[in-house]
């Protein structure tokens, strides 16, 4: 079956979630990937949205993190202060699944401003739940389309901590969580180098050249010694993803 | 303590929202008090400090109409759609006038409301680790745990002059029932000096709901106003769905100053709380399954 680069991205991100994970889900691409995992290989995965919905099983993708669909299909709905205090800060979430506007090679995230904070060129939405998702979840998966504008050498503002300026930063700050352990884009999969923590290409999606990856990364991107080819989407994965998007578009009265 | 008076939304805003107040209009995606926001705009309140975790369309509207001098927030976008253009225009270009911002994370604001409700001067939590927000917000301070030495973050508690929320039901005595995603509404009301609640309906009694249901007793609320549909284009669990198509349409409406002003004129300035009933009804309930 033919597929798009965006479908490849969502599907390879979905594959990273395990059946026994408890996942704090960001809106947008992370939400599509997390729900695809639940609808395919990980039916037991617990999905949590910051609106307070725990163990939710939406039939369509929510447009916001608090759509009614999420509450109606949840195991339980808790107040937002409880969500952040007991469940996130309490250490009960294994994976935080996030997107980013700007990301650097150590997985530090900017979703606050492009340009100086006091006189921004572009004012972005801000941190929301992400600063504490990035520090309190067992590990963090990142998903975003690859471009030089997104994957930059220096982020303008550190909204959420990845590995800071490099290996050892999180430990020095007293964090015991792993931080970003996976970056899935529409071109490849990157993981932090075990020693330096710099994101390194470990798997390339079918038909994508190394030049294309280099040309769409804002830092001199490194490739692991052994780079794999990402297995293409299966028929089952593609059908599940497309059906999910179709249901979502119908429900939201337009393109989802 | 005085108990809640049931009154019209016009009367409630006139009585309890003053120029220069700090106000928290909460509702986490769900139950956003849009009708009350529109009433504040119509009554031309000025110099407000507006507090909300997710400013959403409601604060985009208040900011664009010049009601606010300061915004305290943690995520300022149109969920799943993109930017809040009126918020951006105020921050980037000072239109219609300069807007001071105090920016936090969700965890900080949720903790700060809870601390406000608990009568504490500040909230403490494990947050902002390794991030730049403490560099641009002097209301975020490090605090050492006196027992373990761990460095934590402290933020001042939120104690708004007025909290404004929307809920499903109140009884005739003014006790308020909130169902579904309850967000930070209970904390915001208990942290505030005064509180206005709009409801989908006033019923004889709330008997029959679970003893653990989220209920605000009438003596924690100043005024209750019945405004069916009052959360539209947000939603009311059990009554009507979120108008996701409108959230998408807002992107076009709010992008330019002229189209924004024209929309506000037609749908807010020359309208009233009564208009919300039809807007909610048009959304209908979510179909089961």
Short mmCIF file of C-alpha atoms in Angstrom, two decimals:
data_model
loop_
_atom_site.label_atom_id
_atom_site.label_comp_id
_atom_site.label_asym_id
_atom_site.label_seq_id
_atom_site.Cartn_x
_atom_site.Cartn_y
_atom_site.Cartn_z
CA UNK A 1 0.00 0.00 0.00
CA UNK A 2 1.15 3.55 -0.70
CA UNK A 3 1.55 5.79 2.30
CA UNK A 4 2.59 9.34 3.12
CA UNK A 5 5.64 10.49 5.10
CA UNK A 6 3.30 11.79 7.78
CA UNK A 7 1.61 8.38 8.08
CA UNK A 8 5.03 6.74 8.36
CA UNK A 9 5.87 9.16 11.18
CA UNK A 10 2.70 8.50 13.17
CA UNK A 11 2.95 4.74 12.69
CA UNK A 12 6.60 4.45 13.69
CA UNK A 13 5.94 6.62 16.76
CA UNK A 14 2.97 4.44 17.70
CA UNK A 15 5.15 1.34 17.57
CA UNK A 16 7.30 2.68 20.41
CA UNK A 17 4.48 2.52 22.97
CA UNK A 18 4.13 -0.74 24.91
CA UNK A 19 0.96 -2.41 26.10
CA UNK A 20 1.82 -1.78 29.76
CA UNK A 21 2.85 1.87 29.35
CA UNK A 22 1.09 4.71 31.13
CA UNK A 23 1.34 7.57 28.67
CA UNK A 24 0.78 11.30 29.23
CA UNK A 25 -0.41 12.42 25.80
CA UNK A 26 0.18 15.79 24.16
CA UNK A 27 -2.38 17.07 21.65
CA UNK A 28 -1.86 16.75 17.89
CA UNK A 29 0.66 14.28 16.49
CA UNK A 30 1.36 12.60 19.87
CA UNK A 31 -2.36 11.99 20.36
CA UNK A 32 -2.69 10.35 16.92
CA UNK A 33 0.31 8.09 17.57
CA UNK A 34 -0.76 7.12 21.10
CA UNK A 35 -4.29 6.23 20.00
CA UNK A 36 -3.01 4.30 17.00
CA UNK A 37 -0.88 2.23 19.39
CA UNK A 38 -3.98 1.54 21.50
CA UNK A 39 -5.98 0.54 18.39
CA UNK A 40 -3.27 -1.79 17.08
CA UNK A 41 -0.56 -3.56 19.10
CA UNK A 42 -1.09 -2.02 22.54
CA UNK A 43 -4.79 -2.32 23.49
CA UNK A 44 -3.91 -2.22 27.18
CA UNK A 45 -1.94 1.04 27.11
CA UNK A 46 -3.21 3.67 29.58
CA UNK A 47 -3.62 7.07 27.94
CA UNK A 48 -3.79 10.16 30.14
CA UNK A 49 -4.60 13.71 29.03
CA UNK A 50 -3.83 16.69 31.23
CA UNK A 51 -7.50 17.63 31.47
CA UNK A 52 -7.73 14.89 34.10
CA UNK A 53 -8.89 11.95 31.98
CA UNK A 54 -7.18 8.70 32.97
CA UNK A 55 -7.37 5.52 30.89
CA UNK A 56 -9.32 7.18 28.11
CA UNK A 57 -10.26 5.33 24.90
CA UNK A 58 -11.55 7.94 22.45
CA UNK A 59 -13.15 6.66 19.26
CA UNK A 60 -12.06 9.84 17.44
CA UNK A 61 -9.03 12.05 18.03
CA UNK A 62 -9.84 14.96 20.33
CA UNK A 63 -9.29 18.46 18.91
CA UNK A 64 -8.47 19.75 22.40
CA UNK A 65 -7.04 17.96 25.42
CA UNK A 66 -10.44 18.22 27.10
CA UNK A 67 -12.99 17.07 24.50
CA UNK A 68 -16.07 15.34 25.93
CA UNK A 69 -15.05 12.12 24.17
CA UNK A 70 -12.09 11.84 26.54
CA UNK A 71 -14.17 12.11 29.70
CA UNK A 72 -16.91 9.78 28.50
CA UNK A 73 -14.50 6.96 27.66
CA UNK A 74 -12.13 7.34 30.65
CA UNK A 75 -11.68 4.96 33.58
CA UNK A 76 -11.83 8.04 35.81
CA UNK A 77 -11.69 11.82 35.55
CA UNK A 78 -9.71 13.68 38.22
CA UNK A 79 -9.31 17.40 38.98
CA UNK A 80 -6.41 19.11 37.20
CA UNK A 81 -4.41 19.87 40.40
CA UNK A 82 -4.64 16.18 41.32
CA UNK A 83 -3.52 15.22 37.80
CA UNK A 84 -0.34 17.23 38.10
CA UNK A 85 0.36 16.49 41.78
CA UNK A 86 -0.52 12.83 42.37
CA UNK A 87 -0.29 11.30 38.93
CA UNK A 88 2.48 13.21 37.14
CA UNK A 89 4.65 14.55 39.97
CA UNK A 90 3.87 11.38 41.95
CA UNK A 91 5.83 9.40 39.37
CA UNK A 92 3.05 7.22 37.99
CA UNK A 93 3.56 8.00 34.28
CA UNK A 94 6.03 5.92 32.27
CA UNK A 95 6.05 7.89 28.99
CA UNK A 96 5.39 11.52 28.13
CA UNK A 97 4.56 11.93 24.43
CA UNK A 98 5.25 15.46 23.18
CA UNK A 99 5.60 17.56 20.06
CA UNK A 100 7.63 20.77 19.71
CA UNK A 101 7.89 23.96 17.69
CA UNK A 102 11.68 24.04 18.06
CA UNK A 103 13.90 21.23 19.25
CA UNK A 104 17.67 21.04 19.64
CA UNK A 105 19.99 18.05 19.34
CA UNK A 106 19.71 17.31 23.08
CA UNK A 107 15.91 17.22 22.99
CA UNK A 108 15.38 20.57 24.71
CA UNK A 109 12.01 21.95 23.65
CA UNK A 110 10.85 25.46 22.80
CA UNK A 111 7.12 26.11 22.56
CA UNK A 112 7.25 29.65 24.01
CA UNK A 113 8.71 32.27 21.64
CA UNK A 114 10.66 32.69 18.43
CA UNK A 115 13.01 35.62 19.01
CA UNK A 116 13.59 37.40 22.34
CA UNK A 117 11.03 36.77 25.12
CA UNK A 118 10.27 40.46 25.68
CA UNK A 119 9.97 41.32 22.00
CA UNK A 120 9.05 38.07 20.31
CA UNK A 121 9.01 37.64 16.56
CA UNK A 122 6.39 34.94 17.06
CA UNK A 123 4.56 34.36 20.31
CA UNK A 124 3.89 30.59 20.59
CA UNK A 125 1.30 29.09 22.99
CA UNK A 126 3.78 28.37 25.81
CA UNK A 127 4.56 25.43 28.05
CA UNK A 128 1.22 24.12 29.26
CA UNK A 129 1.88 20.79 30.90
CA UNK A 130 5.14 20.11 29.04
CA UNK A 131 7.78 21.53 31.46
CA UNK A 132 6.75 19.06 34.17
CA UNK A 133 5.86 16.23 31.75
CA UNK A 134 9.45 16.48 30.50
CA UNK A 135 10.90 16.20 34.01
CA UNK A 136 8.46 13.84 35.77
CA UNK A 137 7.64 11.11 33.22
CA UNK A 138 9.89 8.04 33.18
CA UNK A 139 10.97 8.92 29.65
CA UNK A 140 9.88 11.24 26.85
CA UNK A 141 9.04 10.42 23.23
CA UNK A 142 9.11 13.30 20.77
CA UNK A 143 7.37 13.47 17.43
CA UNK A 144 7.59 16.25 14.84
CA UNK A 145 7.99 16.79 11.10
CA UNK A 146 11.64 17.32 10.23
CA UNK A 147 12.80 20.72 8.97
CA UNK A 148 15.64 23.18 9.57
CA UNK A 149 13.14 25.55 11.20
CA UNK A 150 12.06 22.92 13.70
CA UNK A 151 15.28 21.01 14.40
CA UNK A 152 17.60 23.87 15.23
CA UNK A 153 21.14 24.32 16.46
CA UNK A 154 20.00 26.62 19.29
CA UNK A 155 16.48 26.98 20.62
CA UNK A 156 15.36 30.55 21.38
CA UNK A 157 13.84 29.60 24.73
CA UNK A 158 14.00 26.43 26.85
CA UNK A 159 10.37 25.69 27.68
CA UNK A 160 10.93 22.05 28.63
CA UNK A 161 14.21 20.37 29.53
CA UNK A 162 15.68 17.57 27.46
CA UNK A 163 19.30 16.74 28.18
CA UNK A 164 20.25 20.42 28.64
CA UNK A 165 23.71 21.20 27.22
CA UNK A 166 24.53 17.47 27.21
CA UNK A 167 25.09 14.26 29.20
CA UNK A 168 24.88 14.51 32.98
CA UNK A 169 22.71 17.65 33.08
CA UNK A 170 19.55 15.98 34.34
CA UNK A 171 21.42 14.12 37.07
CA UNK A 172 23.09 17.35 38.21
CA UNK A 173 19.66 18.98 38.51
CA UNK A 174 18.48 16.10 40.71
CA UNK A 175 16.24 14.42 38.15
CA UNK A 176 16.04 10.63 38.14
CA UNK A 177 13.94 10.35 34.97
CA UNK A 178 15.45 9.52 31.58
CA UNK A 179 14.29 12.50 29.55
CA UNK A 180 13.95 12.30 25.75
CA UNK A 181 14.74 8.75 24.61
CA UNK A 182 13.19 8.83 21.14
CA UNK A 183 12.56 11.33 18.34
CA UNK A 184 10.38 10.23 15.45
CA UNK A 185 10.11 12.46 12.38
CA UNK A 186 8.65 12.02 8.91
CA UNK A 187 12.13 11.06 7.66
CA UNK A 188 13.78 8.96 10.36
CA UNK A 189 14.06 7.83 13.95
CA UNK A 190 16.69 9.32 16.26
CA UNK A 191 17.83 8.21 19.71
CA UNK A 192 20.23 9.90 22.12
CA UNK A 193 23.83 8.72 21.81
CA UNK A 194 24.45 6.61 24.95
CA UNK A 195 27.49 8.70 25.89
CA UNK A 196 26.86 12.26 24.64
CA UNK A 197 23.02 12.21 24.66
CA UNK A 198 23.03 13.90 21.24
CA UNK A 199 20.15 12.75 19.01
CA UNK A 200 21.59 10.34 16.43
CA UNK A 201 19.85 8.75 13.45
CA UNK A 202 19.27 5.05 14.15
CA UNK A 203 16.64 4.22 11.54
CA UNK A 204 15.73 5.77 8.19
CA UNK A 205 12.23 5.52 6.74
CA UNK A 206 12.04 3.65 3.38
CA UNK A 207 13.08 5.72 0.35
CA UNK A 208 14.60 8.59 2.37
CA UNK A 209 18.23 9.54 1.63
CA UNK A 210 20.84 10.57 4.19
CA UNK A 211 21.22 13.85 2.29
CA UNK A 212 17.56 14.63 2.78
CA UNK A 213 17.90 14.11 6.53
CA UNK A 214 21.06 16.23 6.70
CA UNK A 215 19.42 18.95 4.59
CA UNK A 216 16.44 19.11 6.95
CA UNK A 217 18.34 19.27 10.22
CA UNK A 218 19.66 22.51 11.71
CA UNK A 219 22.71 20.90 13.29
CA UNK A 220 25.36 18.64 11.69
CA UNK A 221 23.36 15.48 12.27
CA UNK A 222 25.17 12.25 13.15
CA UNK A 223 24.25 8.76 12.02
CA UNK A 224 24.73 5.73 14.26
CA UNK A 225 27.35 3.14 13.26
CA UNK A 226 24.54 0.76 12.39
CA UNK A 227 21.53 2.45 10.80
CA UNK A 228 18.43 0.39 10.11
CA UNK A 229 15.63 0.88 7.62
CA UNK A 230 12.29 1.53 9.34
CA UNK A 231 9.86 -1.26 8.42
CA UNK A 232 7.15 0.24 6.16
CA UNK A 233 3.62 0.54 7.53
CA UNK A 234 1.67 -2.71 7.51
CA UNK A 235 -1.75 -2.89 5.92
CA UNK A 236 -3.29 -3.19 9.38
CA UNK A 237 -1.49 -0.12 10.71
CA UNK A 238 -2.42 2.02 7.72
CA UNK A 239 -6.05 0.96 7.75
CA UNK A 240 -6.36 1.64 11.48
CA UNK A 241 -4.76 5.09 11.13
CA UNK A 242 -6.85 6.12 8.13
CA UNK A 243 -10.07 4.93 9.75
CA UNK A 244 -9.18 6.93 12.86
CA UNK A 245 -8.57 10.08 10.80
CA UNK A 246 -11.81 9.57 8.83
CA UNK A 247 -13.88 9.18 11.99
CA UNK A 248 -12.17 12.26 13.43
CA UNK A 249 -12.81 14.42 10.35
CA UNK A 250 -16.49 13.42 10.36
CA UNK A 251 -16.83 14.20 14.06
CA UNK A 252 -15.18 17.62 13.88
CA UNK A 253 -17.01 18.79 10.80
CA UNK A 254 -13.97 19.35 8.61
CA UNK A 255 -10.38 18.37 8.17
CA UNK A 256 -8.89 16.99 11.36
CA UNK B 1 -21.49 33.88 55.45
CA UNK B 2 -23.88 35.13 52.80
CA UNK B 3 -25.37 32.52 50.51
CA UNK B 4 -25.62 32.64 46.75
CA UNK B 5 -28.28 34.84 45.24
CA UNK B 6 -29.90 33.67 42.04
CA UNK B 7 -29.96 36.64 39.67
CA UNK B 8 -29.51 37.57 36.03
CA UNK B 9 -26.04 37.47 34.52
CA UNK B 10 -26.24 41.24 33.88
CA UNK B 11 -26.93 41.87 37.56
CA UNK B 12 -24.22 39.45 38.70
CA UNK B 13 -21.48 41.04 36.59
CA UNK B 14 -22.64 44.55 37.53
CA UNK B 15 -22.56 43.66 41.23
CA UNK B 16 -19.41 41.58 41.49
CA UNK B 17 -16.93 42.52 38.73
CA UNK B 18 -15.20 45.90 39.11
CA UNK B 19 -12.69 47.77 36.96
CA UNK B 20 -9.17 46.79 37.99
CA UNK B 21 -10.21 43.43 39.51
CA UNK B 22 -8.21 40.25 39.13
CA UNK B 23 -10.56 37.65 37.71
CA UNK B 24 -10.20 33.94 37.06
CA UNK B 25 -12.64 32.50 34.53
CA UNK B 26 -11.84 28.81 34.63
CA UNK B 27 -12.98 25.66 32.86
CA UNK B 28 -10.37 23.33 31.36
CA UNK B 29 -11.58 23.19 27.74
CA UNK B 30 -14.92 22.06 29.23
CA UNK B 31 -17.49 24.47 30.82
CA UNK B 32 -15.72 27.69 29.81
CA UNK B 33 -17.94 30.60 30.94
CA UNK B 34 -18.28 32.34 27.55
CA UNK B 35 -21.62 34.04 28.29
CA UNK B 36 -20.12 35.66 31.39
CA UNK B 37 -17.05 36.75 29.41
CA UNK B 38 -19.30 38.40 26.84
CA UNK B 39 -21.24 40.17 29.60
CA UNK B 40 -18.00 41.60 31.01
CA UNK B 41 -17.09 42.85 27.53
CA UNK B 42 -20.55 44.41 27.07
CA UNK B 43 -20.33 46.13 30.44
CA UNK B 44 -16.93 47.49 29.36
CA UNK B 45 -14.86 46.46 32.37
CA UNK B 46 -11.30 47.82 32.10
CA UNK B 47 -7.80 47.29 33.57
CA UNK B 48 -8.58 43.70 34.56
CA UNK B 49 -5.94 41.16 35.49
CA UNK B 50 -7.25 38.05 33.79
CA UNK B 51 -6.10 34.67 35.10
CA UNK B 52 -6.65 31.38 33.27
CA UNK B 53 -4.56 28.28 32.61
CA UNK B 54 -5.59 28.21 28.95
CA UNK B 55 -6.72 31.70 27.84
CA UNK B 56 -8.69 30.08 25.00
CA UNK B 57 -11.05 32.09 22.79
CA UNK B 58 -12.69 33.73 25.80
CA UNK B 59 -9.56 35.68 26.80
CA UNK B 60 -8.63 36.30 23.16
CA UNK B 61 -11.96 38.17 23.07
CA UNK B 62 -11.44 40.06 26.35
CA UNK B 63 -7.91 41.06 25.29
CA UNK B 64 -8.95 42.12 21.79
CA UNK B 65 -11.76 44.25 23.26
CA UNK B 66 -9.35 46.07 25.56
CA UNK B 67 -10.66 44.78 28.91
CA UNK B 68 -7.34 43.47 30.26
CA UNK B 69 -4.06 45.04 31.38
CA UNK B 70 -2.44 41.80 32.52
CA UNK B 71 -2.73 38.11 31.67
CA UNK B 72 -1.63 35.27 33.97
CA UNK B 73 -1.60 32.00 32.01
CA UNK B 74 0.15 28.74 31.19
CA UNK B 75 -0.87 27.80 27.64
CA UNK B 76 -2.10 30.44 25.21
CA UNK B 77 -3.22 28.73 22.02
CA UNK B 78 -6.38 27.72 20.17
CA UNK B 79 -6.38 24.00 21.09
CA UNK B 80 -5.70 21.76 18.10
CA UNK B 81 -5.99 24.76 15.74
CA UNK B 82 -3.13 27.20 16.31
CA UNK B 83 -2.66 30.73 17.60
CA UNK B 84 -4.80 33.10 19.58
CA UNK B 85 -4.29 36.07 17.24
CA UNK B 86 -5.70 38.75 19.56
CA UNK B 87 -3.38 37.61 22.36
CA UNK B 88 -0.47 37.59 19.92
CA UNK B 89 -1.36 41.03 18.53
CA UNK B 90 -1.38 42.44 22.08
CA UNK B 91 1.95 40.83 23.01
CA UNK B 92 3.72 41.37 19.68
CA UNK B 93 2.27 44.79 18.70
CA UNK B 94 0.55 46.23 21.78
CA UNK B 95 -2.93 46.26 20.16
CA UNK B 96 -5.40 47.50 21.34
CA UNK B 97 -2.96 48.37 24.14
CA UNK B 98 0.05 46.81 25.84
CA UNK B 99 -0.62 43.61 27.76
CA UNK B 100 1.57 42.57 30.67
CA UNK B 101 2.00 38.80 30.87
CA UNK B 102 2.89 36.50 33.75
CA UNK B 103 3.60 33.08 32.32
CA UNK B 104 3.64 29.75 34.16
CA UNK B 105 3.31 26.03 33.50
CA UNK B 106 0.01 24.18 34.03
CA UNK B 107 1.43 22.43 37.09
CA UNK B 108 2.35 25.79 38.64
CA UNK B 109 -1.07 27.34 38.08
CA UNK B 110 -2.96 24.27 39.28
CA UNK B 111 -0.81 24.22 42.41
CA UNK B 112 -1.24 27.99 42.89
CA UNK B 113 -5.06 27.75 42.77
CA UNK B 114 -4.95 24.88 45.24
CA UNK B 115 -2.69 26.91 47.56
CA UNK B 116 -5.09 29.85 47.25
CA UNK B 117 -8.02 27.63 48.20
CA UNK B 118 -5.95 26.28 51.12
CA UNK B 119 -5.22 29.78 52.41
CA UNK B 120 -1.48 29.42 51.88
CA UNK B 121 0.75 32.27 50.64
CA UNK B 122 2.51 30.12 48.07
CA UNK B 123 2.56 26.73 46.36
CA UNK B 124 5.50 24.37 46.31
CA UNK B 125 6.08 21.66 43.74
CA UNK B 126 8.75 19.91 41.68
CA UNK B 127 8.71 22.02 38.56
CA UNK B 128 10.45 24.24 36.02
CA UNK B 129 13.59 22.10 36.37
CA UNK B 130 16.22 23.29 33.89
CA UNK B 131 13.85 25.61 32.02
CA UNK B 132 13.98 29.33 31.09
CA UNK B 133 10.62 30.45 32.54
CA UNK B 134 12.10 31.32 35.98
CA UNK B 135 14.46 33.73 34.14
CA UNK B 136 11.56 35.77 32.77
CA UNK B 137 9.04 35.43 35.60
CA UNK B 138 10.16 36.77 38.99
CA UNK B 139 7.17 35.02 40.59
CA UNK B 140 8.95 31.68 40.21
CA UNK B 141 11.49 31.11 42.98
CA UNK B 142 13.61 28.16 44.06
CA UNK B 143 12.89 26.74 47.52
CA UNK B 144 14.98 24.20 49.40
CA UNK B 145 13.11 21.40 51.17
CA UNK B 146 13.91 21.85 54.89
CA UNK B 147 13.99 18.08 55.38
CA UNK B 148 15.78 16.64 52.35
CA UNK B 149 17.51 19.66 50.83
CA UNK B 150 15.89 19.00 47.47
CA UNK B 151 15.45 22.16 45.40
CA UNK B 152 11.80 22.72 44.53
CA UNK B 153 9.88 25.55 42.86
CA UNK B 154 7.62 28.04 44.62
CA UNK B 155 5.00 30.33 43.10
CA UNK B 156 2.63 32.75 44.88
CA UNK B 157 -0.84 31.36 45.50
CA UNK B 158 -3.61 32.67 43.26
CA UNK B 159 -6.21 34.70 45.18
CA UNK B 160 -8.40 36.32 42.53
CA UNK B 161 -10.91 39.02 43.44
CA UNK B 162 -13.52 37.11 41.45
CA UNK B 163 -13.79 33.56 40.12
CA UNK B 164 -16.28 32.94 37.34
CA UNK B 165 -17.25 29.44 36.22
CA UNK B 166 -19.99 27.65 34.30
CA UNK B 167 -21.62 24.46 35.65
CA UNK B 168 -24.40 22.07 34.74
CA UNK B 169 -26.86 22.69 37.56
CA UNK B 170 -27.72 24.66 40.64
CA UNK B 171 -30.61 24.04 42.98
CA UNK B 172 -32.98 26.79 44.10
CA UNK B 173 -30.81 27.39 47.17
CA UNK B 174 -27.79 28.05 44.93
CA UNK B 175 -25.77 24.86 45.51
CA UNK B 176 -23.80 24.12 42.35
CA UNK B 177 -23.10 20.75 40.66
CA UNK B 178 -20.11 20.32 38.28
CA UNK B 179 -19.78 17.10 36.27
CA UNK B 180 -17.32 15.70 33.72
CA UNK B 181 -13.91 17.34 33.38
CA UNK B 182 -13.89 19.44 36.57
CA UNK B 183 -10.55 21.17 35.87
CA UNK B 184 -9.54 23.73 38.51
CA UNK B 185 -12.97 25.29 39.00
CA UNK B 186 -13.53 24.22 42.60
CA UNK B 187 -10.06 25.45 43.56
CA UNK B 188 -10.56 28.76 41.71
CA UNK B 189 -13.88 29.43 43.46
CA UNK B 190 -12.49 28.57 46.90
CA UNK B 191 -9.38 30.70 46.25
CA UNK B 192 -11.40 33.78 45.22
CA UNK B 193 -13.01 36.50 47.34
CA UNK B 194 -16.20 36.42 45.26
CA UNK B 195 -17.60 33.89 42.79
CA UNK B 196 -20.15 33.98 39.99
CA UNK B 197 -21.50 30.73 38.56
CA UNK B 198 -23.55 30.45 35.39
CA UNK B 199 -25.48 27.18 35.02
CA UNK B 200 -27.28 25.30 32.30
CA UNK B 201 -30.36 25.04 34.52
CA UNK B 202 -31.65 25.78 37.98
CA UNK B 203 -33.43 22.70 39.35
CA UNK B 204 -35.55 22.10 42.43
CA UNK B 205 -33.00 19.88 44.11
CA UNK B 206 -29.70 18.09 43.52
CA UNK B 207 -30.88 14.99 45.38
CA UNK B 208 -29.84 11.68 43.86
CA UNK B 209 -26.32 12.65 42.80
CA UNK B 210 -23.40 10.72 44.28
CA UNK B 211 -22.27 11.91 47.72
CA UNK B 212 -18.81 12.30 46.15
CA UNK B 213 -20.02 14.53 43.33
CA UNK B 214 -18.27 17.86 42.84
CA UNK B 215 -20.64 20.29 44.55
CA UNK B 216 -19.95 23.86 45.61
CA UNK B 217 -22.18 24.66 48.60
CA UNK B 218 -24.19 27.87 48.16
CA UNK B 219 -22.22 29.71 50.86
CA UNK B 220 -19.04 29.49 48.72
CA UNK B 221 -20.69 31.33 45.81
CA UNK B 222 -21.87 34.96 45.53
CA UNK B 223 -24.25 34.71 42.59
CA UNK B 224 -25.80 32.05 40.38
CA UNK B 225 -27.21 32.93 36.97
CA UNK B 226 -29.12 30.56 34.72
CA UNK B 227 -27.67 30.80 31.20
CA UNK B 228 -28.46 27.73 29.09
CA UNK B 229 -25.76 27.23 26.46
CA UNK B 230 -23.52 29.62 28.42
CA UNK B 231 -20.35 27.63 27.73
CA UNK B 232 -20.66 27.65 23.92
CA UNK B 233 -18.40 27.14 21.88
CA UNK B 234 -16.93 25.15 24.78
CA UNK B 235 -19.27 22.45 26.01
CA UNK B 236 -21.33 21.18 28.91
CA UNK B 237 -21.03 17.45 29.58
CA UNK B 238 -24.51 15.94 29.35
CA UNK B 239 -25.97 18.98 27.56
CA UNK B 240 -24.11 19.81 24.35
CA UNK B 241 -20.85 19.06 22.57
CA UNK B 242 -17.84 21.24 22.00
CA UNK B 243 -18.28 23.28 18.81
CA UNK B 244 -14.99 22.22 17.26
CA UNK B 245 -16.00 23.75 13.93
CA UNK B 246 -16.32 27.15 15.60
CA UNK B 247 -12.88 26.81 17.22
CA UNK B 248 -11.54 26.28 13.69
CA UNK B 249 -13.58 29.20 12.31
CA UNK B 250 -12.19 31.49 15.04
CA UNK B 251 -8.77 31.19 13.41
CA UNK B 252 -10.07 33.21 10.43
CA UNK B 253 -12.27 35.58 12.45
CA UNK B 254 -9.57 36.61 14.92
CA UNK B 255 -6.65 36.77 12.50
CA UNK B 256 -7.34 40.37 11.44
CA UNK B 257 -8.41 43.26 13.66
CA UNK B 258 -11.31 44.26 11.37
CA UNK B 259 -12.89 40.84 11.08
CA UNK B 260 -12.50 40.36 14.84
CA UNK B 261 -14.13 43.70 15.68
CA UNK B 262 -16.98 43.09 13.26
CA UNK B 263 -17.67 39.64 14.74
CA UNK B 264 -17.60 40.97 18.30
CA UNK B 265 -19.93 43.78 17.37
CA UNK B 266 -22.49 41.42 15.80
CA UNK B 267 -22.28 38.55 18.26
CA UNK B 268 -21.40 40.17 21.57
CA UNK B 269 -22.00 43.93 21.71
CA UNK B 270 -25.39 43.74 19.98
CA UNK B 271 -26.38 40.45 21.62
CA UNK B 272 -27.12 39.14 25.11
CA UNK B 273 -26.94 36.05 27.34
CA UNK B 274 -30.27 34.85 25.87
CA UNK B 275 -28.53 34.13 22.55
CA UNK B 276 -26.53 31.27 24.07
CA UNK B 277 -29.44 28.82 24.46
CA UNK B 278 -29.79 28.38 20.71
CA UNK B 279 -26.01 28.11 20.23
CA UNK B 280 -25.80 25.25 22.73
CA UNK B 281 -28.86 23.52 21.32
CA UNK B 282 -27.42 23.64 17.81
CA UNK B 283 -24.50 21.50 18.98
CA UNK B 284 -26.68 18.75 20.42
CA UNK B 285 -25.58 15.93 22.66
CA UNK B 286 -22.82 13.55 21.71
CA UNK B 287 -24.19 10.42 20.12
CA UNK B 288 -23.45 7.37 22.22
CA UNK B 289 -21.00 4.88 20.72
#
